[in-house]
CSV table of C-alpha atoms in Angstrom, one decimal:
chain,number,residue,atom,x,y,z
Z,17,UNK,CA,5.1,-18.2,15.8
Z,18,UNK,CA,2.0,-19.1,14.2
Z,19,UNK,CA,1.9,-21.7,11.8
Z,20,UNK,CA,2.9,-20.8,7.8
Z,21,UNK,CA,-0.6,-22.3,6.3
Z,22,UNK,CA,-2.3,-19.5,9.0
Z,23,UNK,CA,-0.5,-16.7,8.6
Z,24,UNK,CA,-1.0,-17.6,4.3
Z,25,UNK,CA,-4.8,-18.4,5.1
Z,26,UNK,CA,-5.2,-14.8,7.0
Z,27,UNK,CA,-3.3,-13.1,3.9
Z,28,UNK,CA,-5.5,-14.8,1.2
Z,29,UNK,CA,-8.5,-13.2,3.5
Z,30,UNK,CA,-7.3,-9.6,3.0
Z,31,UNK,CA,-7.0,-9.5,-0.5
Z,32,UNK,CA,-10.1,-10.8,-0.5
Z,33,UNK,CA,-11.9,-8.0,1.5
Z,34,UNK,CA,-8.9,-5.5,0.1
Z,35,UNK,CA,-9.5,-6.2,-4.0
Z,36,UNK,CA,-6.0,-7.1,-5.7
Z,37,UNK,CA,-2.7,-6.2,-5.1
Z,38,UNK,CA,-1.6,-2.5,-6.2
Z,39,UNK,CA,0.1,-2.3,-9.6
Z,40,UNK,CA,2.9,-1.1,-8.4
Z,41,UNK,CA,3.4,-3.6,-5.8
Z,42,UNK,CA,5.8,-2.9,-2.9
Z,43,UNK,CA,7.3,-6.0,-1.4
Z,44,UNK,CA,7.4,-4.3,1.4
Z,45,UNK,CA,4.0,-5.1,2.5
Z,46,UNK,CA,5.0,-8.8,2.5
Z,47,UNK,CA,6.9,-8.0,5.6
Z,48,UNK,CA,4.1,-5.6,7.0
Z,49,UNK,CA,1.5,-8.5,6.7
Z,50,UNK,CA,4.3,-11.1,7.9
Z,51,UNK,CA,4.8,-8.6,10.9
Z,52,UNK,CA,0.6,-8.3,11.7
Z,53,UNK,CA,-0.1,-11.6,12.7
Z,54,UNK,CA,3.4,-12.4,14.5
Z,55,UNK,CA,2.8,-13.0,18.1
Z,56,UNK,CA,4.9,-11.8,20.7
Z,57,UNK,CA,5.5,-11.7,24.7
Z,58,UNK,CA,5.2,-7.8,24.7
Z,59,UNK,CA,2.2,-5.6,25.5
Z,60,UNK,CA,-0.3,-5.2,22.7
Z,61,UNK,CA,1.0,-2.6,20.0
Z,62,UNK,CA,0.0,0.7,19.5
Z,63,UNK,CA,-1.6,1.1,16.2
Z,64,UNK,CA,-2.9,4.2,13.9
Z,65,UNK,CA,-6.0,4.6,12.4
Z,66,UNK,CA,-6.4,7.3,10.0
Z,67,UNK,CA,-9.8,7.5,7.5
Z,68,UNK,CA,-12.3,10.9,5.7
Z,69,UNK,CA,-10.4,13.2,3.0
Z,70,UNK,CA,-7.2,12.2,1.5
Z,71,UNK,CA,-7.1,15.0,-1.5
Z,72,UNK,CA,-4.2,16.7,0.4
Z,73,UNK,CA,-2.4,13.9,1.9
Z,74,UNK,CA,-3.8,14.7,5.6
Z,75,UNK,CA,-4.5,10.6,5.5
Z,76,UNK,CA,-0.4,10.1,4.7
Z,77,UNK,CA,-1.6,7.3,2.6
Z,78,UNK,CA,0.3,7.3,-0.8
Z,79,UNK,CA,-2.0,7.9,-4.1
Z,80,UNK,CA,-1.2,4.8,-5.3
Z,81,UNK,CA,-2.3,2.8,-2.4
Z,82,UNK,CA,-5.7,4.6,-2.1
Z,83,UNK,CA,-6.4,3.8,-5.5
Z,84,UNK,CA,-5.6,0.8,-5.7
Z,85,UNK,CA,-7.4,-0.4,-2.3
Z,86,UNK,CA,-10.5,2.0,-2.8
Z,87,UNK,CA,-10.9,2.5,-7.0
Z,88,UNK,CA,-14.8,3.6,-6.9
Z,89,UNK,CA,-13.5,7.0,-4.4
Z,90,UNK,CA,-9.7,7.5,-5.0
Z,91,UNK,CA,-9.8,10.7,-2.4
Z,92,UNK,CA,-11.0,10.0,0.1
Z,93,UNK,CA,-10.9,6.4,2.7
Z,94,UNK,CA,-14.6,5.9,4.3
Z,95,UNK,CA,-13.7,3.4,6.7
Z,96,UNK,CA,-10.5,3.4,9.0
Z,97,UNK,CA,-7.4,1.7,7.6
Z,98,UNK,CA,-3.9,1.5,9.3
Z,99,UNK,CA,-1.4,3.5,8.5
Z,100,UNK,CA,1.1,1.5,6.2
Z,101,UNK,CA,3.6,3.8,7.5
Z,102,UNK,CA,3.9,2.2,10.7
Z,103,UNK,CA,4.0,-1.0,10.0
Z,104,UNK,CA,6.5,-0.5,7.5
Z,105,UNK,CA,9.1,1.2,9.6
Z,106,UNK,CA,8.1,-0.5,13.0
Z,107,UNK,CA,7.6,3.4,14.2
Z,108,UNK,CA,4.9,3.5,17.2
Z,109,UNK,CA,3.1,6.6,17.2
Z,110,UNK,CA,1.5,7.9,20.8
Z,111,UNK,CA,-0.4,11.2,19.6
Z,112,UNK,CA,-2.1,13.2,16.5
Z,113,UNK,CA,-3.3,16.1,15.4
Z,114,UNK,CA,-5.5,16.9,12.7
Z,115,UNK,CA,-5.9,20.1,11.2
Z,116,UNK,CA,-7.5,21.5,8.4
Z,117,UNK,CA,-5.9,19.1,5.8
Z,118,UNK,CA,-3.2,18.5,7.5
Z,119,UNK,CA,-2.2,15.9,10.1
Z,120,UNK,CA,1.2,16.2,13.1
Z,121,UNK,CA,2.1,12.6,14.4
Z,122,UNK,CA,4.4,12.2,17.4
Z,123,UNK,CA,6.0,9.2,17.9
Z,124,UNK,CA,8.1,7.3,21.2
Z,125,UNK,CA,11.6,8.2,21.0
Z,126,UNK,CA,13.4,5.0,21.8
Z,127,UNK,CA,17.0,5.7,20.5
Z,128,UNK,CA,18.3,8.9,19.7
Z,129,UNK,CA,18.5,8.3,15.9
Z,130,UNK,CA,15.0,8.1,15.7
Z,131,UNK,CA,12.6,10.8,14.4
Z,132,UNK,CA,9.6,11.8,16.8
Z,133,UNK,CA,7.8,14.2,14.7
Z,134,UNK,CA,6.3,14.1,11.5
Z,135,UNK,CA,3.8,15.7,9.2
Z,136,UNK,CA,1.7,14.7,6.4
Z,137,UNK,CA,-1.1,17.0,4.1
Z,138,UNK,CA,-1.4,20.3,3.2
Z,139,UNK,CA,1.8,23.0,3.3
Z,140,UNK,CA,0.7,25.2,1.9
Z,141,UNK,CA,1.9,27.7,5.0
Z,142,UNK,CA,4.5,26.0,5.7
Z,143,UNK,CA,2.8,24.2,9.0
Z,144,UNK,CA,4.5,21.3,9.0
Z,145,UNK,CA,7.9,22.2,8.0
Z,146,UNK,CA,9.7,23.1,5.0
Z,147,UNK,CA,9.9,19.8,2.6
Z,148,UNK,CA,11.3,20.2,-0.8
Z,149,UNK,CA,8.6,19.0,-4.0
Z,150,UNK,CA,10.5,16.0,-5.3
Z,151,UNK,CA,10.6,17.4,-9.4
Z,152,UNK,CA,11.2,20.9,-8.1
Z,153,UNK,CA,14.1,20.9,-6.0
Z,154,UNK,CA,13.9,24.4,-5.6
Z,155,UNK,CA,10.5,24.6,-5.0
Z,156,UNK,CA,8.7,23.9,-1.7
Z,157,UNK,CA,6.1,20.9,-1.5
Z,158,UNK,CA,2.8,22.4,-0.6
Z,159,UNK,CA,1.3,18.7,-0.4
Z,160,UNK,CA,2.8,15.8,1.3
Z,161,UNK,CA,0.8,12.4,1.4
Z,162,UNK,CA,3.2,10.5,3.1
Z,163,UNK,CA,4.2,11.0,6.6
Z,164,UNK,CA,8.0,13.5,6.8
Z,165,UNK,CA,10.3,14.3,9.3
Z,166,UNK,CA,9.6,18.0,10.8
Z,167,UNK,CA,13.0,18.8,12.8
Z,168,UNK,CA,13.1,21.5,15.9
Z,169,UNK,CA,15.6,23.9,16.5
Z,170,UNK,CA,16.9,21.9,20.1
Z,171,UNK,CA,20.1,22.7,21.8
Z,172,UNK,CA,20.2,19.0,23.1
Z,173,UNK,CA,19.5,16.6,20.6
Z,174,UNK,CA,18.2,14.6,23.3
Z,175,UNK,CA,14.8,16.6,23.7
Z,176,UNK,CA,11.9,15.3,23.3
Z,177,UNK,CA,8.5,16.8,22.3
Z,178,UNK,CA,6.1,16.0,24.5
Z,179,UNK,CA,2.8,17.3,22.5
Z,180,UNK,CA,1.4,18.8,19.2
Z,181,UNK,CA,-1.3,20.6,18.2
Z,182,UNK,CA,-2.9,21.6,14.8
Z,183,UNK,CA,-5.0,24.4,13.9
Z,184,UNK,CA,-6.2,25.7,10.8
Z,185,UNK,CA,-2.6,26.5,8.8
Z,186,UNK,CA,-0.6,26.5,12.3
Z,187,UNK,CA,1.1,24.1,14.4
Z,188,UNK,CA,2.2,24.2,17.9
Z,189,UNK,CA,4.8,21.9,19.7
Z,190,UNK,CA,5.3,21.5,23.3
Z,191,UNK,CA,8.9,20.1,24.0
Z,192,UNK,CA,11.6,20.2,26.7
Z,193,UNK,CA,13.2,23.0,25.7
Z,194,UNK,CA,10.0,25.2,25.5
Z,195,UNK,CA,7.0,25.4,22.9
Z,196,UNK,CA,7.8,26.3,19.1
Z,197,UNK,CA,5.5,26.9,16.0
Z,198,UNK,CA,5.0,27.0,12.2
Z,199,UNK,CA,3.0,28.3,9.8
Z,200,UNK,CA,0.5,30.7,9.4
Z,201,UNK,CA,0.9,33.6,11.7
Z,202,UNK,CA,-1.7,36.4,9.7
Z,203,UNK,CA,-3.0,36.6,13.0
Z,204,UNK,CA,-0.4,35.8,15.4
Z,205,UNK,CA,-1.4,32.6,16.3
Z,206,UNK,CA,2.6,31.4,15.9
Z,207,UNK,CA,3.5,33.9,18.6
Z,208,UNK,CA,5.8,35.9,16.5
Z,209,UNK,CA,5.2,39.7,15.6
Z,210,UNK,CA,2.6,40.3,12.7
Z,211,UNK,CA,3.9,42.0,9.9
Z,212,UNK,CA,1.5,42.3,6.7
Z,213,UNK,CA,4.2,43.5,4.5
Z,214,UNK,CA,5.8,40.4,5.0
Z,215,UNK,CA,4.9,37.4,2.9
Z,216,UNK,CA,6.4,35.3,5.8
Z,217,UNK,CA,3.4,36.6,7.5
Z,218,UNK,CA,1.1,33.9,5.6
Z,219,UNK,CA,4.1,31.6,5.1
Z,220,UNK,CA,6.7,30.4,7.9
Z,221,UNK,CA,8.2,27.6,7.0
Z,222,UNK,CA,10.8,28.4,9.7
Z,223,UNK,CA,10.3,27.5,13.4
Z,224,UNK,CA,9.4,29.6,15.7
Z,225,UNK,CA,9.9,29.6,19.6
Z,226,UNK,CA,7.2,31.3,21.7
Z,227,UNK,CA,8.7,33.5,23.8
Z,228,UNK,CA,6.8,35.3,26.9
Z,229,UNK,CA,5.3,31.9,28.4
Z,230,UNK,CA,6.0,30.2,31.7
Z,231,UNK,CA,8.2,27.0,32.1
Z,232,UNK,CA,5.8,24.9,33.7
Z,233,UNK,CA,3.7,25.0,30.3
Z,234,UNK,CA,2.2,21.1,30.5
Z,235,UNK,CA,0.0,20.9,27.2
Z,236,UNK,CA,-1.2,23.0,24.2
Z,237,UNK,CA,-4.2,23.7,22.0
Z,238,UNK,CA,-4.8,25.3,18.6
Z,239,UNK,CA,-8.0,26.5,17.8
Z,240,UNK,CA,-9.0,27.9,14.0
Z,241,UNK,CA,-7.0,31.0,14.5
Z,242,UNK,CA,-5.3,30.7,17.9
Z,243,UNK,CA,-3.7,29.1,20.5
Z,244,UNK,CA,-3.6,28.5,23.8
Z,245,UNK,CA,-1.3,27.1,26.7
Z,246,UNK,CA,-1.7,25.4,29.8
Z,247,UNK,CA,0.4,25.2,32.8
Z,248,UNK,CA,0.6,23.1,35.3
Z,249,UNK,CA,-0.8,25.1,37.9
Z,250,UNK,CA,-3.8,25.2,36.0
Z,251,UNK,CA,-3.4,29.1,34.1
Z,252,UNK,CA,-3.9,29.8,30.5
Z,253,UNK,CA,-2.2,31.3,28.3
Z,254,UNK,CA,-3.8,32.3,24.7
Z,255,UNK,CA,-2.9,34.3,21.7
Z,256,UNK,CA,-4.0,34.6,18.1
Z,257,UNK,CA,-7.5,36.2,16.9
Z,258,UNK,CA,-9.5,37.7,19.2
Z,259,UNK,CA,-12.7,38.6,16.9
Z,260,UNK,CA,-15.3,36.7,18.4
Z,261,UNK,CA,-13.4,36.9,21.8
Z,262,UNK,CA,-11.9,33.5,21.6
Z,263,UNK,CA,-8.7,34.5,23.0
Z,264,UNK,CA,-10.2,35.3,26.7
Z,265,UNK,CA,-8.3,38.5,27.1
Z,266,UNK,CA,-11.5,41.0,27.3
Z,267,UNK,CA,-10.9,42.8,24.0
Z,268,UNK,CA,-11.3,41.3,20.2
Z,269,UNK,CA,-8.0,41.9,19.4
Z,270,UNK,CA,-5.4,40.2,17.5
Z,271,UNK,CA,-2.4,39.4,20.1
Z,272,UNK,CA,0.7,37.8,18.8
Z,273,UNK,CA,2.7,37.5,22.7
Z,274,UNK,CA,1.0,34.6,25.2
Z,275,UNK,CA,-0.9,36.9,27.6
Z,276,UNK,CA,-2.4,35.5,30.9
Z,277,UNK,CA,-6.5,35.2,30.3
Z,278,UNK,CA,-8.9,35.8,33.3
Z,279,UNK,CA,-12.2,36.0,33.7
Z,280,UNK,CA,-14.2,33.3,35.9
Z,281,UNK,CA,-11.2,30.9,35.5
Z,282,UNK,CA,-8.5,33.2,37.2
Z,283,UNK,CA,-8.6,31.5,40.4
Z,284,UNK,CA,-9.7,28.1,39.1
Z,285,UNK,CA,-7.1,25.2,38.1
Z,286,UNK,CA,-7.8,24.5,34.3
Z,287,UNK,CA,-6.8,20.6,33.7
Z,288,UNK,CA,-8.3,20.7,29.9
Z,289,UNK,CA,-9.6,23.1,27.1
Z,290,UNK,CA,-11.3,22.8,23.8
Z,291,UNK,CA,-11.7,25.1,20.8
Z,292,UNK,CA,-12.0,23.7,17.6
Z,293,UNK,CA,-13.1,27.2,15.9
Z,294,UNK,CA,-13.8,30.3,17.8
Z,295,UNK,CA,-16.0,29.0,20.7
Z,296,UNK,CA,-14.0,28.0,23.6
Z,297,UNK,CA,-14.8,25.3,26.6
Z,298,UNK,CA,-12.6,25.2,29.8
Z,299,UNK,CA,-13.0,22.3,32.5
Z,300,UNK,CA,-11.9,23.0,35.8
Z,301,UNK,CA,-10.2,20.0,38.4
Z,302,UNK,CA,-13.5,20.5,39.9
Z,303,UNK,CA,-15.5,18.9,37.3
Z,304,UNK,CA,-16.9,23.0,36.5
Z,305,UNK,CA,-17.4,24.4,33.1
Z,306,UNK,CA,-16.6,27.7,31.7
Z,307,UNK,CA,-16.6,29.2,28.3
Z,308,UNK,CA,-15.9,32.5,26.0
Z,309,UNK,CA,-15.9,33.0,22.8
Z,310,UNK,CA,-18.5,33.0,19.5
Z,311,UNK,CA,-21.9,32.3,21.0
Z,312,UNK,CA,-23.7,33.0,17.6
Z,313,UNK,CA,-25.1,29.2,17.6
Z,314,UNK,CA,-26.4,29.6,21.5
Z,315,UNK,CA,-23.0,27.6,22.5
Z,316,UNK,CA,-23.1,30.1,25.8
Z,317,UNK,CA,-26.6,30.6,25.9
Z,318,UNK,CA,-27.3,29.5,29.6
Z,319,UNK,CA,-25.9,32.7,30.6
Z,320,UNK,CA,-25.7,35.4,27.9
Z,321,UNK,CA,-28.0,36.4,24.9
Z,322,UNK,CA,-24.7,37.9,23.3
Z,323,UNK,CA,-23.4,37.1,20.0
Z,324,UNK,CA,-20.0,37.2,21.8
Z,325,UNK,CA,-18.1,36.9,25.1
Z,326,UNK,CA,-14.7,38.3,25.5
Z,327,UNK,CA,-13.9,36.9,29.0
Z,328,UNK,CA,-14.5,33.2,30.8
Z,329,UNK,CA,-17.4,32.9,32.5
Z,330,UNK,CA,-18.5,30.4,34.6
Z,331,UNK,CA,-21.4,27.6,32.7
Z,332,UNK,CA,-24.1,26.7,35.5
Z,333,UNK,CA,-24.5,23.3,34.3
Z,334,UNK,CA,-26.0,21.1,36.8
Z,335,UNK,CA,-25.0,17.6,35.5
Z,336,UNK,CA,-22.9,16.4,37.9
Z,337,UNK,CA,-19.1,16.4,38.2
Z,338,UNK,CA,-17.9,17.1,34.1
Z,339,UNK,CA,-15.2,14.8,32.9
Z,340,UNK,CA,-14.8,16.0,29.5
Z,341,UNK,CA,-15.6,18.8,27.3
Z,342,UNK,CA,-15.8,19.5,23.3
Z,343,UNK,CA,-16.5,22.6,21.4
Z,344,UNK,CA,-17.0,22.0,17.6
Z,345,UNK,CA,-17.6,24.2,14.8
Z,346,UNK,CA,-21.2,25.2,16.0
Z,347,UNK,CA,-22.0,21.9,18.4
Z,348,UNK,CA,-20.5,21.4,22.0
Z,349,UNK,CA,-20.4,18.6,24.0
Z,350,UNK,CA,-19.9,17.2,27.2
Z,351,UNK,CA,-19.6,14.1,29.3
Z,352,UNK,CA,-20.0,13.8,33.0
Z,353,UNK,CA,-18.9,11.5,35.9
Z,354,UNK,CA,-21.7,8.8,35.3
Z,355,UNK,CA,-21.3,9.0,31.7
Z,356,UNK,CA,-23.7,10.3,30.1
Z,357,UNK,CA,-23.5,12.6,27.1
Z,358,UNK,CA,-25.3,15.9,26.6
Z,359,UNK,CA,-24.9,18.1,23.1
Z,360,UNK,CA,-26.2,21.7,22.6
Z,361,UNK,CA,-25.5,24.2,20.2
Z,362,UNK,CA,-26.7,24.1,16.2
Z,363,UNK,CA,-26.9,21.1,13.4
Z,364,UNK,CA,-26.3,17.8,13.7
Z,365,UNK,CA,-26.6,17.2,17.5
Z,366,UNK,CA,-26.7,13.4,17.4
Z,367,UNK,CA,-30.6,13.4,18.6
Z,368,UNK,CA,-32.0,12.9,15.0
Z,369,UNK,CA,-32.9,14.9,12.2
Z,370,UNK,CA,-35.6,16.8,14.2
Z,371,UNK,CA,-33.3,18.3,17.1
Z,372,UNK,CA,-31.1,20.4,14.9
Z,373,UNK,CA,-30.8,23.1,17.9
Z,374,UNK,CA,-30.6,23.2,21.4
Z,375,UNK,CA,-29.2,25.8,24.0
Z,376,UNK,CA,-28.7,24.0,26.9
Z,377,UNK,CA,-27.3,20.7,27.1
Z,378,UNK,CA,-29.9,18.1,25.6
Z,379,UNK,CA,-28.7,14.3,26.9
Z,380,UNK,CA,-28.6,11.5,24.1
Z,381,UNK,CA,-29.4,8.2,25.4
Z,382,UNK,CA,-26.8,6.1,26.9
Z,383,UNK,CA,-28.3,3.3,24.8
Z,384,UNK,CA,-27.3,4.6,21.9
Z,385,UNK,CA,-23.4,3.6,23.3
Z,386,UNK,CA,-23.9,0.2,25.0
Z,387,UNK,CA,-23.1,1.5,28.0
Z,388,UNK,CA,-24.0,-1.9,29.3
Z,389,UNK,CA,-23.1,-4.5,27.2
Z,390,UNK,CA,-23.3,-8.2,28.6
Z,391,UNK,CA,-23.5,-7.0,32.0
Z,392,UNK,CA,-20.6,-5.1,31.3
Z,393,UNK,CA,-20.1,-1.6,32.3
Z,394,UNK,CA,-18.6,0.4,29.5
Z,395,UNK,CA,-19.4,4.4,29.9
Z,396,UNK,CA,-18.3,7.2,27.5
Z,397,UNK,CA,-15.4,8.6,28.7
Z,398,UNK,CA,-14.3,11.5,25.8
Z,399,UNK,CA,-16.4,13.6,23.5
Z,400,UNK,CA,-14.9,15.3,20.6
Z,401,UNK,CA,-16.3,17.8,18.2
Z,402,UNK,CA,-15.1,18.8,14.8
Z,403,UNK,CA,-16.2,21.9,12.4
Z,404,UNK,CA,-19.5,19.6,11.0
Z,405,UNK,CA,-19.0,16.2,12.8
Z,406,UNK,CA,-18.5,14.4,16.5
Z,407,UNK,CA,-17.5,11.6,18.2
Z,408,UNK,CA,-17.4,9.9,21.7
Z,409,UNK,CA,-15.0,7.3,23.0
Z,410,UNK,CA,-15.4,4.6,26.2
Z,411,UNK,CA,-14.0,3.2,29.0
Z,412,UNK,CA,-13.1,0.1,26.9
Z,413,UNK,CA,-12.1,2.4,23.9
Z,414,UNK,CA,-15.1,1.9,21.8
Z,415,UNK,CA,-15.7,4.6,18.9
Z,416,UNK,CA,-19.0,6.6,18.3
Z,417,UNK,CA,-19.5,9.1,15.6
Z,418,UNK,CA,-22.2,10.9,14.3
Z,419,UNK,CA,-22.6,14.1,11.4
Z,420,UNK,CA,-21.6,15.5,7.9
Z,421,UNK,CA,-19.9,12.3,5.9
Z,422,UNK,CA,-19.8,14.3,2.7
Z,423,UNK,CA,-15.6,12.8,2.8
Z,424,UNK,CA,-16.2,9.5,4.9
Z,425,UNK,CA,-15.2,11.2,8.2
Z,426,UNK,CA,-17.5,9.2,9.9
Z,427,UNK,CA,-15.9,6.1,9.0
Z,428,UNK,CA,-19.0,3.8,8.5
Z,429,UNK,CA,-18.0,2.8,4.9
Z,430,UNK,CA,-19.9,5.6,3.3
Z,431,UNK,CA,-21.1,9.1,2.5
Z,432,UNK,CA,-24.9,9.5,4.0
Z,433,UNK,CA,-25.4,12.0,6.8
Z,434,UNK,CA,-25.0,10.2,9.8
Z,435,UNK,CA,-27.8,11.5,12.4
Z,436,UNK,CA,-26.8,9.8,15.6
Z,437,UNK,CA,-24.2,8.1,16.9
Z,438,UNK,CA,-23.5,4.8,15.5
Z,439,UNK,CA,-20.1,2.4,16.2
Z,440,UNK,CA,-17.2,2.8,14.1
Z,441,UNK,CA,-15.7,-0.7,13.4
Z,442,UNK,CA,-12.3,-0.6,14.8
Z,443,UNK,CA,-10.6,-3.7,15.6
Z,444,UNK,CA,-8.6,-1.9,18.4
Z,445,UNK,CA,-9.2,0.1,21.4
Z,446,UNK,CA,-8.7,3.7,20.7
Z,447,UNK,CA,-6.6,5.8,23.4
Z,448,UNK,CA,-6.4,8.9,21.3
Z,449,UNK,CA,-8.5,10.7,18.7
Z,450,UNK,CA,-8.3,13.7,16.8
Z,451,UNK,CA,-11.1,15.4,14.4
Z,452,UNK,CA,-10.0,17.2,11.3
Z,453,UNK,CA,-12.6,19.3,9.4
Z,454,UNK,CA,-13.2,16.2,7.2
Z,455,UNK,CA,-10.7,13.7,8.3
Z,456,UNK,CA,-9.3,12.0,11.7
Z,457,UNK,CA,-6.9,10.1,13.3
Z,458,UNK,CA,-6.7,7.8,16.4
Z,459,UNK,CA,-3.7,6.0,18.2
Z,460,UNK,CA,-5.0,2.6,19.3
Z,461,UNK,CA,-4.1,-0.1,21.3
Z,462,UNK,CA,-4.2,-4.3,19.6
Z,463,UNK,CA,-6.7,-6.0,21.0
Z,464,UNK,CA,-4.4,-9.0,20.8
């Protein structure tokens, strides 16, 4: 136990750098600060990070502590701050999601009492679950900012989910007992049969299971409109809006049952897929890339002048063995076996206010991420790319981003246009991220 007169010292320090106590104090946070600088025998903890846009609650920060902490910008947090949530209920989140103002958090399930999922932001489809507005008990909360329970329709109450994903009024769970959904289905993106003379249609605050898919489903992905599954054979399965093609199935349809998608990646095993809108990036367990989708912003350029592409198609991208891939709002991104990260696409790229387009992969200098720091190796490892905004992660689980700030998304303590990537002061190493359209969230691992 560290002594009382440190422990006090390190409390005076973050009101200091935090401003005053909130008005409406909650001595809770006595026991949260207590509970920070314990030291114990176990691994380091997992910790969240969650920072950009609070209007809607996606941050699941209450209004009161935002103001309180941040009184010159009471909507929105510009650097990363923990999420009080946590610390106060000793729950260890492993995943997140972030949606268009909404966030999904899936937590270890140590004890059977214990909830795993939970959901914070906007409702207004019902996407994460149906929650009851606390002065209109008859009325349905359309925005939560603090993180709730989102219960599952399981026959064994000892199921666990094993994944979420978020698109832009959907959500999609992967669990034991198969995959389910919520929200919006206008397209059928929830995998449940469209019916416009429904309201439900725009608003399902019921759960859904997705029916027509294989068991051997292993992970899930939402794009703005869509979704997709993958098995563990390496097959995907897709659904949703078709318009731009993003669904794979060769027609720009609307589908609302999980069809098989072929193309170039029938006979290929699939091991990870990104869509973050309606451009679509596949990487094979070969370290090959293949896309379909909207290629309005030269995302798919290297083989087709089209606007569109209905079905995969292999990406000739002679970089090396591909380790990870991103498609954005109008920027992809990739990441190959030595590290280094090429962008392409339209807007902020991370090359400067000059390059704002490019349609082949353009590389950004690996000095830009201290690959090499102290003699130290420490390559990227993960790119991610959001509707206006990017980020890359390494090895040691340093954080990257560059792009639109206009809500602190970038997490650098302000709201300029960020035109490269600079680090994102973290005092953790961050395992899992997850861009929303203007906020994000990242699971993290205590340095000490």
């Amino acid at each position: 136990m560290i002594p009382q007169r440190v422990v006090s010292s390190c409390r005076r320090c973050i009101h200091t750098k935090i401003g005053n106590r909130p008005r409406t104090y909650d001595p809770r946070f006595e026991e949260m600060e207590e509970r920070v600088f314990r030291t114990t025998k176990t691994e380091p903890k997992l910790r969240t990070y969650v920072w950009g846009n609070a209007r809607t609650g996606a941050l699941a920060i209450p209004e009161d502590n935002i103001r309180s902490r941040n009184k010159d910008s009471p909507y929105m947090k510009r650097s990363p701050v923990r999420l009080p949530f946590c610390e106060l209920t000793d729950t260890r989140f492993k995943q997140t999601s972030c949606g268009y103002g909404f966030t999904l958090f899936l937590a270890d399930k140590p004890d059977e009492q214990l909830n795993q999922l939970f959901g914070a932001g906007a409702n207004t489809d019902g996407q994460i679950g149906h929650h009851k507005h606390p002065d209109k008990p008859k009325v349905a909360a359309e925005y939560i900012n603090r993180p709730l329970p989102i219960s599952l329709p399981f026959r064994n109450r000892h199921s666990r989910v094993l994944e979420v994903a978020a698109g832009r009024a959907h959500s999609i769970f992967l669990t034991e007992e198969g995959c389910f959904s919520m929200g919006n289905n206008a397209y059928g993106q929830c995998g449940r049969e469209i019916n416009r003379d429904e309201e439900s249609s725009h608003r399902v605050s019921a759960v859904t299971k997705v029916s027509g898919l294989p068991k051997d489903v292993k992970s899930v992905r939402c794009g703005q409109d869509n979704s997709f599954f993958l098995t563990t054979e390496g097959k995907v399965y897709s659904l949703g809006w078709g318009a731009d093609g993003q669904t794979g199935l060769g027609h720009h349809d609307m589908v609302f049952t999980p069809q098989l998608v072929g193309g170039d990646i029938a006979s290929e095993k699939i091991v990870d897929l990104s869509c973050a809108a309606d451009c679509v990036l596949a990487l094979s367990d070969k370290g090959e890339v293949f896309g379909w989708g909207n290629s309005e912003y030269r995302q798919l350029a290297i083989i087709t002048d089209h606007p569109q592409i209905s079905v995969p198609v292999h990406l000739p991208f002679k970089l090396g063995t591909i380790r990870s891939v991103s498609s954005g709002g109008t920027v992809c991104g990739l990441v190959n076996e030595s590290g280094e990260v090429y962008v392409w696409g339209f807007g902020l790229l991370g090359k400067g206010p000059e390059l704002t387009d490019a349609d082949r992969p353009s590389l950004l200098p690996n000095s830009l991420f201290a690959a090499k720091e102290f003699g130290e190796q420490n390559p990227v490892k993960t790119i991610h790319c959001s509707l206006v905004h990017s980020a890359v992660v390494t090895e040691r689980g340093d954080l990257f981003m560059w792009g639109s700030n206009d809500s602190g998304q970038i997490g650098l303590g302000h709201q300029k246009t960020q035109y490269f990537p600079l680090r994102v002061p973290i005092p953790s190493s961050v395992r899992q991220l997850s861009l929303g359209v203007d906020h994000n969230a990242a699971i993290c691992k205590a340095l000490i």
